[in-house]
RNA sequence: GGGCGAAUAGCUCAGCUGGUCUAGAGCGCCUGCCUUACACGCAGGAUGUCGGGGGUUCGAAUCCCUCUUCGCCCACCA
């Protein structure tokens, strides 16, 4: 006994999504079993910032991961998609600091401990929101394994790594110029200081030559003689974009080969200050740029730092700016400029130089300026003490993995990006002057005489060397110093857990190309170094979500789309279908934030189409239909064989497309099968059988259930909600979940080229009649009579077998084989007003077939000529080396076979 | 300065190893339809010198060269 299935005529995602997700959770289908005998398939999520809210980029990235993980889960792998969040040092600290500012406070007012507590509070109340939002788009993460990069256990891993690298000599404390953000008040790594092309100004400043105090008198005299021009004798002109740093200059240099100058050993005076600095030569100068004369400011420019150290390893490196990038209150800065912001100071200095005649000229100058990747403030290079990781030794195994093909990128062009960065890798500044993060596990002895630094996994209370008092380093570690451990720290490392043994290494990493350096490359390095193996073998780079102006979507630009809005209006499946179908492999996804309807209607419509196909089928399956293997193939009609054949093709193509990461192709292929093949043709063809108008209803029902069930399974990774809901109504699924159902298997025996071909002719015939009906404006309710000339093509025979199909689908009253009546009214409404005679000889006639044959003939003839030409070219081969000859002989043989085959075909076509 | 990518219908894009590409899809547009699953639908239709110019080939949207226009990444000419 089967109750009539009642489904709404329109699919309402909001009515089922939450409940469906709950069913998945309750059944535990997302939870990976470390003891399962199945082969694991592991994806670790790129952990979003703990304070993030879901945006379209997450929507795309996580949908891609979910498609892969659901696909592999259905294919029988023990799928583990590990979710979690990142503490995101600077970003999160900034968020909480802004909240404090609103309350009229800054972090120093409340102190470090209270501040960190505030951040934890914030993270606990709002943190993890994004994980909840991921559920809304259907992400099938293993929530039992959710991790946070600041968990206690994670800290253990971070400390272990720090200590190990320190012991190996790969972490060291360095004194050098680093990228400093004067707003975030922390140092940054090279990757965090982004270049922006900027229209700047090049200032040409005159530095007055002065007599050296206690220098070589002879050298001065020669230099003075060498200069003919009195001005040149008096000044050297230095070109700089940053006049405000000049009080930090320690030298002015030119290239030793530069014949314009002969000033080495002389001294110049820094304008506005009277500070004397030497003129030196050094190869770091580019002679063609500016005047060929370069000022050296070691404390405020990384290159100058290197040059200065080269010139004088023990030389002074005066700092003339505060951490806030204001001119210092003392030291070399002239009193009128003290305390000024760097840009204000620049304006004042330029004015003063102009007034004193020391500004020779200014010129516009476009150059790349580094900005903080978190707050976009212009970076201020700054001399300071920081912790660094020596990267070169870590990079080597990561490069080897790529070169040996163990690690691959999809699309592969990103491999070159990865490789280049590793080839030219520089040491990584890992200390941040923040409060939110993993505090650096280093303790300094307070006894200056001892000065020992103790690096330890456990908290220290006494110096390891002298036993004296210690204080811990105030700084925290770069967020990425914890992220790079994600693929194994999340599974319990350094403890040798069952999870770690089972789920490391993982399989595929899905992320954006923008964090290849920040994260991907570093994870590979960490994996190789600490686990002895790469953390994943495939890196699948998804594109970036942009608006119609091709601008990256972001909240600050105001061009964002809130995925939850989309879910509410169109459903999660519509969102998922749109981003998957809308992006070819590795290309960006363009969506219009001002027209969600246009962007997402296709996905919503498709979900609805599927819903209604399902509704129709379910309403017509009285009882549990017979499974495919219990149906008698002898009773199959052409359409049955055809739909099974198409279904096979779809299984093969969808499977292959996902395996090749061509998810958009998988989406389009299943879309086409459901909408065009199944709904538009097969369901229509089958109706008379279902309605009992003709025999064969049971076969039709069995095949509908079979084919529709397959379609649901193929579509499930992309559109999990609607497919799961329909699956639940399908007879015979017995409460099983589609999410845990097996992926459809290919059955090559069901491929049926003959059926494909014959049904294509039926479709052509139907299309021809429909076109004629439309052309003649035949009212929908009115039948026409169609005549097919048997002489026209052998298709008539095929059509004969499918006469009923054609009659129904083309709404023909009768289909007759034979010439159309010669009567004058053949193209008009017949006398009884009921029918129109349509001679189909016009629609699919011999001419079309001939055209096709002739095109085919031309094509084959072309191929034949090509093969003949190749064969003709072979005469040169004889002189080649033996193995080349062998290879060429083999080719020649292939060509001969091709030639013979083509010739035969041509004969078959009557040539 | 170096590298990479893109330019195909009004819009957003597919088109993988040259030959069923006589170039497709979705949206939009035009015509007719509320045909007992679906108007978030059905049927039919219009629209492209595949950025320009050369070349290779029997054959090019596809391969090569070049130009133009966009976008991205990297980079110590201050």
Coordinates of N, CA and C (backbone and C1' of nucleotides) in Angstrom, one line a residue, chain A residues 10 195 197 239 241 285-286 289 294 303 365 368 370 413 420 426 517 550 584 587 590 598 602 604-605 608-609 612-613 615-616 660 662 665 671 675 679-680 684 687 691 770 774 859 862-863 866, chain B residues 1-6 11-17 19-20 22 25-28 31-45 57-59 70-78:
Chain A
X10 N 6.1 24.0 -6.0 CA 7.3 24.7 -6.2 C 8.3 24.4 -5.0
X195 N 53.0 45.5 -2.1 CA 53.3 46.7 -3.0 C 52.1 47.3 -3.6
X197 N 51.4 50.3 -6.5 CA 52.0 51.4 -7.4 C 51.4 52.7 -6.9
X239 N 69.0 62.3 -5.1 CA 67.6 62.2 -5.4 C 66.9 61.2 -4.4
X241 N 62.9 59.9 -2.6 CA 61.5 60.0 -2.5 C 61.1 60.3 -1.1
X285 N 74.8 51.4 -6.0 CA 74.2 52.5 -6.7 C 73.9 52.2 -8.2
X286 N 72.7 52.6 -8.6 CA 72.4 52.5 -10.0 C 72.7 53.8 -10.6
X289 N 70.1 56.2 -12.4 CA 68.9 56.7 -11.7 C 69.2 58.0 -10.9
X294 N 73.5 58.6 -4.0 CA 72.4 58.0 -3.2 C 72.7 58.2 -1.7
X303 N 67.6 48.2 2.2 CA 68.7 48.2 1.3 C 69.9 49.0 1.9
X365 N 57.3 60.8 -9.8 CA 58.0 59.5 -9.9 C 57.0 58.4 -9.4
X368 N 56.6 51.7 -6.5 CA 55.9 50.7 -5.7 C 56.2 51.0 -4.2
X370 N 55.3 49.9 -0.3 CA 54.7 48.8 0.5 C 53.6 49.3 1.5
X413 N 49.7 26.0 -13.8 CA 50.5 27.2 -14.0 C 50.9 27.8 -12.6
X420 N 58.9 29.7 -8.0 CA 59.7 30.9 -8.0 C 59.9 31.5 -6.6
X426 N 63.3 34.2 1.2 CA 64.1 34.9 2.2 C 63.6 34.6 3.6
X517 N 51.9 31.8 -1.0 CA 53.1 32.0 -0.2 C 52.8 32.0 1.3
X550 N 34.7 43.5 -12.4 CA 35.9 42.6 -12.2 C 36.6 43.1 -10.9
X584 N 34.9 28.1 -14.6 CA 35.7 27.0 -15.2 C 36.9 26.9 -14.3
X587 N 39.2 29.7 -12.8 CA 39.0 31.1 -13.3 C 38.1 31.8 -12.3
X590 N 32.3 35.7 -11.8 CA 31.8 37.1 -11.9 C 30.3 37.0 -11.5
X598 N 19.5 37.7 -11.6 CA 20.2 37.2 -12.8 C 21.3 36.3 -12.4
X602 N 19.4 30.8 -12.3 CA 19.6 29.5 -13.0 C 19.7 28.4 -12.0
X604 N 18.4 28.3 -8.9 CA 17.1 28.1 -8.3 C 16.2 27.4 -9.3
X605 N 16.2 27.8 -10.5 CA 15.3 27.2 -11.5 C 15.6 25.8 -11.7
X608 N 14.3 23.8 -8.9 CA 12.9 23.6 -9.0 C 12.5 22.6 -10.1
X609 N 13.3 22.6 -11.2 CA 13.0 21.7 -12.2 C 13.2 20.3 -11.7
X612 N 10.4 19.2 -9.6 CA 9.2 18.9 -10.3 C 9.3 17.6 -11.1
X613 N 10.5 17.3 -11.6 CA 10.7 16.0 -12.3 C 10.4 15.0 -11.2
X615 N 8.8 15.2 -8.5 CA 7.4 15.2 -8.1 C 6.5 14.4 -9.0
X616 N 6.8 14.6 -10.3 CA 6.0 13.8 -11.3 C 6.3 12.4 -11.2
X660 N 38.8 15.3 -12.6 CA 39.7 16.2 -13.2 C 39.5 17.7 -12.7
X662 N 37.1 19.5 -13.0 CA 36.4 20.4 -13.9 C 34.9 20.3 -13.4
X665 N 32.0 21.6 -15.5 CA 31.6 20.6 -16.6 C 30.7 19.6 -16.0
X671 N 23.1 18.9 -15.4 CA 22.0 19.8 -15.7 C 21.4 19.4 -17.0
X675 N 17.5 18.0 -17.3 CA 16.6 18.9 -17.9 C 16.2 18.5 -19.3
X679 N 13.8 15.2 -18.5 CA 12.5 15.9 -18.4 C 11.9 16.2 -19.7
X680 N 12.6 16.7 -20.6 CA 12.0 17.1 -21.9 C 11.7 16.0 -22.8
X684 N 8.3 12.8 -21.2 CA 7.2 13.1 -22.1 C 6.9 11.8 -22.9
X687 N 4.9 9.1 -20.8 CA 3.6 9.4 -20.2 C 2.5 8.5 -20.6
X691 N 0.2 6.5 -18.0 CA -1.2 6.7 -17.9 C -2.1 5.5 -18.3
X770 N 7.6 20.3 -35.0 CA 7.3 21.4 -34.2 C 7.6 22.7 -34.9
X774 N 5.0 25.7 -35.6 CA 5.2 27.1 -35.2 C 5.2 28.0 -36.4
X859 N 35.5 16.1 -45.2 CA 36.3 16.0 -44.0 C 37.2 14.8 -44.1
X862 N 39.9 15.4 -46.6 CA 40.9 16.3 -46.0 C 41.9 15.5 -45.1
X863 N 41.3 14.6 -44.3 CA 42.1 13.8 -43.4 C 43.0 12.9 -44.2
X866 N 45.8 14.8 -45.5 CA 46.8 15.1 -44.4 C 47.7 13.9 -44.2
Chain B
rG1 P 59.4 49.2 -18.4 O5' 60.4 48.3 -17.5 C5' 61.7 47.9 -18.0 C4' 62.2 46.8 -17.1 C3' 61.5 45.5 -17.3 O3' 62.0 44.8 -18.4 C1' 61.7 46.0 -15.0
rG2 P 61.0 43.8 -19.2 O5' 60.9 42.5 -18.2 C5' 62.0 41.7 -18.0 C4' 61.6 40.6 -17.0 C3' 60.4 39.7 -17.3 O3' 60.8 38.7 -18.2 C1' 60.2 40.5 -15.1
rG3 P 59.6 38.2 -19.2 O5' 58.6 37.4 -18.3 C5' 59.0 36.2 -17.7 C4' 57.9 35.8 -16.7 C3' 56.5 35.5 -17.2 O3' 56.4 34.2 -17.8 C1' 56.4 36.8 -15.3
rC4 P 55.4 34.0 -19.0 O5' 54.0 33.9 -18.2 C5' 53.8 32.9 -17.2 C4' 52.5 33.2 -16.5 C3' 51.3 33.3 -17.3 O3' 50.8 32.0 -17.8 C1' 51.3 35.1 -15.8
rG5 P 50.0 31.9 -19.1 O5' 48.6 32.7 -18.8 C5' 47.7 32.1 -17.9 C4' 46.6 33.0 -17.5 C3' 45.7 33.5 -18.7 O3' 44.8 32.5 -19.0 C1' 46.3 35.3 -17.4
rA6 P 44.3 32.4 -20.6 O5' 43.3 33.6 -20.6 C5' 42.1 33.6 -19.8 C4' 41.5 35.0 -19.9 C3' 41.0 35.4 -21.3 O3' 39.8 34.9 -21.7 C1' 42.2 37.2 -20.2
rC11 P 27.8 42.9 -24.3 O5' 27.2 42.4 -22.9 C5' 26.9 43.3 -21.9 C4' 26.5 42.4 -20.7 C3' 27.5 41.4 -20.2 O3' 28.5 42.0 -19.3 C1' 25.4 40.4 -20.4
rU12 P 29.9 41.4 -19.3 O5' 29.7 39.9 -18.6 C5' 29.4 39.9 -17.2 C4' 29.3 38.4 -16.8 C3' 30.4 37.5 -17.2 O3' 31.5 37.6 -16.4 C1' 28.3 36.4 -17.7
rC13 P 32.9 37.2 -16.9 O5' 32.6 35.7 -17.2 C5' 33.3 34.9 -18.1 C4' 32.6 33.6 -18.2 C3' 33.3 32.5 -19.0 O3' 34.2 31.8 -18.2 C1' 31.0 32.6 -19.6
rA14 P 35.4 31.1 -18.8 O5' 34.7 29.7 -19.1 C5' 34.6 29.2 -20.3 C4' 33.9 27.9 -20.3 C3' 34.5 26.8 -21.3 O3' 35.4 26.1 -20.6 C1' 32.2 27.2 -21.8
rG15 P 36.9 26.0 -21.1 O5' 36.7 25.4 -22.6 C5' 36.1 24.2 -22.8 C4' 35.8 24.0 -24.2 C3' 36.9 24.3 -25.2 O3' 37.8 23.2 -25.3 C1' 34.9 25.4 -25.9
rC16 P 39.2 23.5 -26.0 O5' 40.1 23.3 -24.7 C5' 41.5 23.1 -24.8 C4' 42.0 22.0 -23.9 C3' 42.4 20.8 -24.6 O3' 43.7 20.4 -24.2 C1' 40.8 20.3 -22.9
rU17 P 45.0 21.0 -24.8 O5' 45.4 19.8 -25.7 C5' 46.3 19.9 -26.8 C4' 46.3 18.7 -27.6 C3' 45.5 18.7 -28.9 O3' 46.5 18.8 -29.9 C1' 45.3 16.6 -27.7
rG19 P 39.6 19.8 -33.3 O5' 39.3 19.6 -34.8 C5' 38.5 20.5 -35.6 C4' 38.0 19.7 -36.8 C3' 37.1 18.6 -36.5 O3' 35.9 18.8 -37.1 C1' 38.9 18.0 -38.1
rU20 P 34.7 19.6 -36.7 O5' 34.3 18.9 -35.3 C5' 33.8 17.6 -35.1 C4' 32.4 17.6 -35.6 C3' 31.3 17.8 -34.5 O3' 31.2 19.2 -34.2 C1' 30.6 16.1 -36.0
rU22 P 32.3 22.7 -38.4 O5' 31.2 23.3 -39.3 C5' 31.3 24.6 -39.8 C4' 29.9 25.3 -39.8 C3' 29.3 25.4 -38.4 O3' 28.6 26.6 -38.2 C1' 27.8 24.2 -39.9
rA25 P 22.9 26.4 -27.1 O5' 23.2 26.5 -25.5 C5' 23.5 25.3 -24.8 C4' 23.9 25.7 -23.4 C3' 23.0 26.8 -22.7 O3' 21.8 26.2 -22.2 C1' 25.2 27.3 -22.4
rG26 P 20.5 27.0 -22.2 O5' 20.7 28.0 -20.9 C5' 20.8 27.4 -19.6 C4' 21.2 28.5 -18.7 C3' 20.4 29.8 -18.8 O3' 19.2 29.7 -18.0 C1' 22.7 30.4 -18.8
rC27 P 17.9 30.4 -18.5 O5' 18.2 31.9 -18.3 C5' 18.4 32.5 -17.0 C4' 18.9 33.9 -17.1 C3' 18.1 34.8 -18.0 O3' 17.0 35.4 -17.3 C1' 20.4 35.0 -18.5
rG28 P 15.7 35.6 -18.1 O5' 16.1 36.8 -19.1 C5' 16.4 38.1 -18.5 C4' 17.0 39.0 -19.6 C3' 16.0 39.2 -20.8 O3' 15.0 40.1 -20.6 C1' 18.2 38.8 -21.6
rU31 P 6.7 39.8 -29.2 O5' 6.4 38.4 -29.9 C5' 6.2 38.4 -31.3 C4' 5.9 37.0 -31.8 C3' 4.8 36.3 -30.9 O3' 3.5 36.7 -31.3 C1' 6.6 34.8 -31.3
rG32 P 2.4 36.7 -30.1 O5' 2.2 35.1 -29.9 C5' 1.3 34.5 -30.7 C4' 1.5 33.0 -30.5 C3' 0.9 32.4 -29.2 O3' -0.5 32.3 -29.3 C1' 3.0 31.4 -29.6
rC33 P -1.3 32.6 -28.0 O5' -0.7 31.5 -27.0 C5' -1.5 30.8 -26.2 C4' -1.0 29.4 -26.1 C3' -1.0 28.9 -24.6 O3' -2.3 28.3 -24.4 C1' 1.2 28.7 -25.4
rC34 P -3.3 29.1 -23.4 O5' -2.9 28.5 -22.0 C5' -1.8 29.0 -21.3 C4' -1.5 28.1 -20.1 C3' -2.7 27.4 -19.6 O3' -3.0 26.1 -20.3 C1' -1.7 28.5 -17.8
rU35 P -2.7 24.7 -19.8 O5' -2.4 23.9 -21.1 C5' -3.4 23.1 -21.7 C4' -2.8 21.8 -22.0 C3' -2.0 21.2 -20.9 O3' -2.8 20.4 -20.0 C1' -0.7 21.1 -22.9
rU36 P -2.9 20.7 -18.5 O5' -1.9 19.7 -17.8 C5' -1.6 19.9 -16.4 C4' -2.1 18.7 -15.6 C3' -1.3 17.4 -15.8 O3' -0.2 17.4 -15.0 C1' -3.6 17.0 -15.9
rA37 P 0.9 16.2 -15.2 O5' 2.1 16.7 -14.2 C5' 1.9 16.8 -12.8 C4' 3.1 17.5 -12.2 C3' 3.3 18.9 -12.8 O3' 2.5 19.9 -12.1 C1' 5.3 17.7 -12.8
rC38 P 2.1 21.2 -12.8 O5' 3.4 22.1 -12.8 C5' 3.9 22.6 -11.6 C4' 5.3 23.1 -11.8 C3' 5.4 24.3 -12.8 O3' 5.2 25.5 -12.2 C1' 7.1 22.6 -13.2
rA39 P 4.2 26.5 -12.8 O5' 5.0 27.4 -13.8 C5' 6.2 28.1 -13.4 C4' 6.4 29.3 -14.3 C3' 5.6 30.5 -13.8 O3' 6.5 31.7 -13.8 C1' 5.0 30.0 -16.1
rC40 P 7.4 32.0 -12.6 O5' 8.7 31.1 -12.7 C5' 9.9 31.6 -13.4 C4' 11.0 30.5 -13.3 C3' 10.3 29.2 -13.5 O3' 10.5 28.6 -14.8 C1' 11.3 29.3 -11.3
rG41 P 11.9 28.2 -15.4 O5' 11.4 26.9 -16.2 C5' 10.7 25.8 -15.5 C4' 9.4 25.4 -16.1 C3' 9.5 25.3 -17.6 O3' 10.1 24.1 -18.0 C1' 7.5 26.4 -17.0
rC42 P 11.0 24.0 -19.3 O5' 9.8 23.9 -20.4 C5' 9.0 22.8 -20.4 C4' 8.0 22.8 -21.6 C3' 8.6 23.2 -22.9 O3' 9.2 22.1 -23.5 C1' 6.7 24.5 -22.6
rA43 P 10.5 22.3 -24.4 O5' 9.8 22.9 -25.8 C5' 8.9 22.1 -26.5 C4' 8.3 22.8 -27.6 C3' 9.3 23.6 -28.5 O3' 10.0 22.8 -29.4 C1' 7.5 25.0 -27.9
rG44 P 11.4 23.2 -29.8 O5' 11.2 24.5 -30.7 C5' 10.6 24.4 -32.0 C4' 10.2 25.7 -32.5 C3' 11.4 26.7 -32.8 O3' 12.0 26.4 -34.1 C1' 9.7 27.9 -31.7
rG45 P 13.6 26.7 -34.2 O5' 13.6 28.3 -34.2 C5' 13.0 29.0 -35.3 C4' 13.0 30.5 -35.0 C3' 14.4 31.2 -34.9 O3' 15.0 31.4 -36.2 C1' 13.0 32.0 -33.2
rU57 P 52.9 25.1 -44.4 O5' 51.6 24.3 -44.0 C5' 51.7 23.1 -43.2 C4' 50.3 22.6 -42.9 C3' 49.4 22.5 -44.1 O3' 49.6 21.3 -44.8 C1' 48.3 23.5 -42.2
rC58 P 49.4 21.3 -46.4 O5' 47.9 21.5 -46.6 C5' 47.4 21.7 -47.9 C4' 45.9 21.5 -47.9 C3' 45.1 22.2 -46.8 O3' 44.9 23.6 -47.1 C1' 44.4 20.0 -46.9
rG59 P 45.1 24.7 -45.9 O5' 44.0 24.3 -44.9 C5' 42.6 24.5 -45.2 C4' 41.7 24.0 -44.1 C3' 42.0 24.6 -42.7 O3' 41.4 25.9 -42.6 C1' 41.8 22.3 -42.5
rC70 P 43.8 49.8 -21.1 O5' 42.5 48.9 -20.5 C5' 42.5 48.5 -19.2 C4' 41.8 47.2 -19.0 C3' 42.3 46.4 -17.8 O3' 41.8 46.9 -16.7 C1' 42.3 44.9 -19.7
rG71 P 42.8 47.4 -15.5 O5' 43.0 46.1 -14.7 C5' 41.9 45.3 -14.3 C4' 42.2 43.9 -14.1 C3' 43.4 43.6 -13.2 O3' 43.1 43.8 -11.9 C1' 43.5 42.2 -15.1
rC72 P 44.2 44.3 -10.8 O5' 45.0 43.0 -10.6 C5' 44.4 41.8 -10.0 C4' 45.2 40.6 -10.1 C3' 46.6 40.7 -9.5 O3' 46.6 40.5 -8.1 C1' 46.8 39.8 -11.6
rC73 P 47.6 41.2 -7.2 O5' 48.9 40.3 -7.4 C5' 48.9 39.0 -7.0 C4' 50.1 38.3 -7.5 C3' 51.5 38.8 -7.1 O3' 51.8 38.4 -5.8 C1' 51.5 38.4 -9.4
rC74 P 52.7 39.4 -4.9 O5' 54.1 39.3 -5.6 C5' 54.9 38.1 -5.5 C4' 56.1 38.2 -6.5 C3' 57.1 39.3 -6.2 O3' 58.0 38.9 -5.1 C1' 56.6 39.3 -8.5
rA75 P 58.5 40.0 -4.2 O5' 59.5 40.9 -5.1 C5' 60.5 40.2 -5.8 C4' 61.3 41.2 -6.6 C3' 61.6 42.5 -6.0 O3' 62.7 42.4 -5.1 C1' 60.7 43.0 -8.1
rC76 P 62.7 43.0 -3.6 O5' 62.7 44.6 -3.7 C5' 63.2 45.3 -4.7 C4' 63.9 46.5 -4.2 C3' 64.9 47.1 -5.2 O3' 64.2 48.0 -6.1 C1' 66.1 46.7 -3.3
rC77 P 64.2 47.8 -7.6 O5' 64.7 49.2 -8.0 C5' 65.8 49.7 -7.4 C4' 66.0 51.2 -7.6 C3' 64.7 52.0 -7.9 O3' 64.2 52.5 -6.7 C1' 66.4 52.3 -9.6
rA78 P 62.7 53.1 -6.8 O5' 62.6 54.1 -5.5 C5' 63.5 55.1 -5.4 C4' 64.3 54.8 -4.2 C3' 64.3 56.0 -3.3 O3' 63.9 55.5 -2.0 C1' 66.6 55.3 -3.9

